[in-house]
């Protein structure tokens, strides 16, 4: 498991602010919001991210039957706070087998969602046809939120994206056929507003999807 911050766009090493730059730097992507080391899923890990982030921490709540919280990641430093979050959940897929879902909330240009989606990014706009009706809708913090299918992602996953609370919302699902889960109008809660209910979140093993380069 990584023990130091990395680039949210490529997973590469980043340089901390110093004499020649007042921001975190990636050799490939320049100035970035560093992705903090991912730690095993727990209520405490979730609470740490909730305390530091400026963007929503989206989670299906209640979780689908049999599903578990399997990790959380945050991009940003102590000075700027979290500018992107990723929450992983895993459970029985709609067509059998195990399904995995990563929900990303992020500011423009961070690139964390595009990394999990497997596209160049950093934002989903060029990969969405918003002139057509959205493929799915979720309820995010009580608001109906349309999501469009994102083109150009690898065949092993389904990717949807849209806007919630003025920020990008990505939903990346493995395997691709488990994308059917998104057609059930998932109810997403911003964990920052969940209060004591956070203590009830069932935790599983860390999803390797969060650690993928």
Coordinates of C-alpha atoms in Angstrom, one line a residue:
X1 CA 0.0 0.0 0.0
X2 CA 1.3 3.4 -0.9
X3 CA 2.6 5.5 2.0
X4 CA 3.0 8.9 0.4
X5 CA 0.9 11.2 -1.8
X6 CA 0.6 10.6 -5.5
X7 CA -0.8 12.2 -8.6
X8 CA -4.6 11.8 -8.8
X9 CA -4.4 11.7 -12.6
X10 CA -1.7 9.1 -13.2
X11 CA -0.7 7.7 -9.8
X12 CA 2.8 8.8 -10.2
X13 CA 5.1 10.5 -7.6
X14 CA 4.6 14.1 -6.7
X15 CA 6.9 16.7 -5.3
X16 CA 5.8 18.6 -2.2
X17 CA 5.8 22.5 -2.2
X18 CA 9.2 23.9 -1.8
X19 CA 11.6 26.7 -2.8
X20 CA 10.6 26.6 -6.5
X21 CA 6.9 25.8 -6.3
X22 CA 4.2 26.6 -3.8
X23 CA 2.0 23.7 -4.9
X24 CA 2.3 19.9 -5.4
X25 CA 3.9 19.0 -8.7
X26 CA 3.7 15.9 -11.0
X27 CA 6.4 15.6 -13.7
X28 CA 3.7 14.7 -16.2
X29 CA 0.7 16.8 -15.2
X30 CA 2.3 19.8 -13.4
X31 CA 0.3 21.3 -10.5
X32 CA -2.0 18.8 -8.9
X33 CA -4.0 18.2 -5.8
X34 CA -2.1 15.2 -4.3
X35 CA -4.0 11.9 -3.7
X36 CA -3.4 11.0 -0.1
X37 CA -2.4 7.4 0.8
X38 CA -5.4 5.0 0.9
X39 CA -5.9 3.4 4.2
X40 CA -8.1 0.3 5.0
X41 CA -11.8 0.9 5.1
X42 CA -13.2 1.7 8.5
X43 CA -15.6 4.2 10.1
X44 CA -12.5 6.1 11.3
X45 CA -11.0 6.3 7.8
X46 CA -14.3 7.7 6.5
X47 CA -14.4 10.2 9.4
X48 CA -10.9 11.4 8.6
X49 CA -11.9 12.2 4.9
X50 CA -15.2 13.7 6.0
X51 CA -13.3 16.1 8.3
X52 CA -10.8 17.3 5.7
X53 CA -12.8 17.5 2.5
X54 CA -14.5 20.5 0.8
X55 CA -16.5 18.3 -1.6
X56 CA -19.2 15.6 -1.0
X57 CA -18.3 12.1 0.1
X58 CA -21.0 10.2 -1.8
X59 CA -22.2 6.8 -0.7
X60 CA -25.3 4.8 -1.6
X61 CA -27.3 4.8 1.5
X62 CA -28.7 2.6 2.5
X63 CA -26.3 0.3 0.7
X64 CA -27.8 -2.2 -1.7
X65 CA -28.5 -5.6 0.0
X66 CA -25.2 -7.4 0.7
X67 CA -23.0 -4.5 -0.3
X68 CA -20.1 -3.2 1.9
X69 CA -18.0 0.0 2.1
X70 CA -14.6 -1.0 0.8
X71 CA -12.5 2.1 0.9
X72 CA -12.2 5.9 0.6
X73 CA -9.6 8.2 -1.0
X74 CA -9.1 11.9 -1.0
X75 CA -7.1 14.3 -3.2
X76 CA -5.9 17.5 -1.6
X77 CA -3.5 18.6 1.1
X78 CA -3.8 20.0 4.6
X79 CA -3.6 23.6 3.3
X80 CA -6.3 23.3 0.6
X81 CA -8.4 20.5 2.0
X82 CA -10.0 17.7 0.0
X83 CA -10.8 18.7 -3.6
X84 CA -11.9 15.2 -4.7
X85 CA -13.2 12.1 -2.9
X86 CA -13.6 8.5 -4.0
X87 CA -15.8 6.0 -2.1
X88 CA -15.6 2.3 -3.1
X89 CA -18.4 -0.2 -2.4
X90 CA -18.6 -3.9 -3.3
X91 CA -21.3 -6.5 -3.3
X92 CA -23.4 -9.0 -5.3
X93 CA -23.7 -7.9 -8.9
X94 CA -27.2 -7.6 -10.6
X95 CA -26.3 -10.5 -12.9
X96 CA -24.3 -12.6 -10.4
X97 CA -20.7 -12.4 -9.3
X98 CA -19.2 -9.5 -7.4
X99 CA -19.9 -5.9 -8.5
X100 CA -17.7 -2.9 -7.5
X101 CA -18.6 0.8 -7.6
X102 CA -16.5 3.9 -7.1
X103 CA -18.2 7.2 -6.6
X104 CA -16.1 10.3 -7.2
X105 CA -17.0 13.9 -6.3
X106 CA -14.4 16.4 -7.6
X107 CA -13.8 20.0 -8.6
X108 CA -13.0 20.8 -12.2
X109 CA -9.6 19.6 -13.4
X110 CA -8.6 17.3 -10.5
X111 CA -8.7 14.2 -12.7
X112 CA -9.4 11.5 -10.1
X113 CA -12.6 10.4 -11.7
X114 CA -11.1 10.2 -15.1
X115 CA -8.3 8.0 -13.7
X116 CA -10.7 5.4 -12.4
X117 CA -12.8 5.7 -15.5
X118 CA -9.7 4.9 -17.6
X119 CA -10.0 8.0 -19.9
X120 CA -7.6 10.8 -20.5
X121 CA -9.8 13.5 -18.8
X122 CA -9.3 15.3 -16.6
X123 CA -13.1 16.0 -16.9
X124 CA -15.9 13.9 -18.4
X125 CA -17.5 16.7 -20.5
X126 CA -15.9 15.8 -23.9
X127 CA -16.9 12.2 -23.4
X128 CA -20.6 12.8 -22.7
X129 CA -23.5 13.6 -25.1
X130 CA -25.6 15.8 -22.9
X131 CA -27.8 16.7 -25.9
X132 CA -29.4 13.3 -25.5
X133 CA -31.5 12.3 -22.4
X134 CA -29.4 11.0 -19.5
X135 CA -29.0 7.2 -19.3
X136 CA -29.6 7.0 -15.6
X137 CA -30.7 9.2 -12.7
X138 CA -29.7 9.1 -9.0
X139 CA -31.0 10.9 -6.0
X140 CA -28.0 12.8 -4.6
X141 CA -28.6 14.6 -1.3
X142 CA -32.3 14.5 -2.1
X143 CA -31.9 16.1 -5.5
X144 CA -32.7 14.2 -8.8
X145 CA -29.4 14.1 -10.6
X146 CA -29.0 12.9 -14.2
X147 CA -25.9 11.0 -15.2
X148 CA -24.7 10.3 -18.8
X149 CA -22.8 7.4 -20.1
X150 CA -19.1 8.3 -20.5
X151 CA -17.6 7.0 -23.7
X152 CA -14.0 5.9 -24.3
X153 CA -13.6 3.8 -21.1
X154 CA -12.2 0.3 -21.1
X155 CA -14.6 -2.5 -21.9
X156 CA -14.3 -4.0 -18.3
X157 CA -16.3 -1.1 -16.7
X158 CA -19.3 1.1 -17.1
X159 CA -18.8 4.8 -16.4
X160 CA -21.5 7.5 -15.8
X161 CA -21.0 11.2 -14.9
X162 CA -22.9 14.3 -14.3
X163 CA -23.1 17.3 -12.0
X164 CA -24.2 17.3 -8.3
X165 CA -23.9 20.3 -6.0
X166 CA -21.9 22.2 -8.7
X167 CA -19.2 19.5 -8.9
X168 CA -18.5 16.5 -11.0
X169 CA -20.1 13.2 -9.9
X170 CA -18.6 10.1 -11.4
X171 CA -19.9 6.5 -11.0
X172 CA -17.5 3.8 -12.2
X173 CA -18.8 0.2 -12.1
X174 CA -17.0 -3.1 -12.6
X175 CA -17.7 -5.4 -14.4
X176 CA -19.4 -3.5 -17.2
X177 CA -22.7 -5.5 -16.8
X178 CA -22.9 -4.4 -13.2
X179 CA -23.7 -1.0 -14.6
X180 CA -27.3 -2.2 -14.4
X181 CA -27.1 -1.3 -10.7
X182 CA -27.2 2.4 -11.8
X183 CA -30.6 2.0 -13.4
X184 CA -32.3 1.4 -10.1
X185 CA -32.2 5.1 -9.2
X186 CA -29.6 4.8 -6.4
X187 CA -30.0 7.1 -3.4
X188 CA -26.7 8.8 -2.6
X189 CA -26.0 10.4 0.7
X190 CA -23.2 12.9 1.3
X191 CA -21.5 11.3 4.3
X192 CA -20.7 14.7 5.7
X193 CA -24.4 15.1 6.5
X194 CA -24.9 11.5 7.7
X195 CA -24.2 12.2 11.4
X196 CA -24.3 9.2 13.7
X197 CA -25.5 7.0 10.9
X198 CA -21.9 6.7 9.8
X199 CA -21.3 4.3 12.7
X200 CA -23.7 1.9 10.9
X201 CA -21.7 1.6 7.7
X202 CA -20.7 -2.1 7.1
X203 CA -17.0 -2.4 6.1
X204 CA -15.4 -5.0 3.9
X205 CA -11.8 -5.5 2.7
X206 CA -10.1 -2.7 0.8
X207 CA -11.0 -2.6 -2.8
X208 CA -7.9 -2.9 -5.1
X209 CA -9.7 -0.7 -7.6
X210 CA -8.8 2.3 -5.4
X211 CA -5.1 1.5 -5.7
X212 CA -5.0 1.0 -9.4
X213 CA -2.5 3.3 -11.2

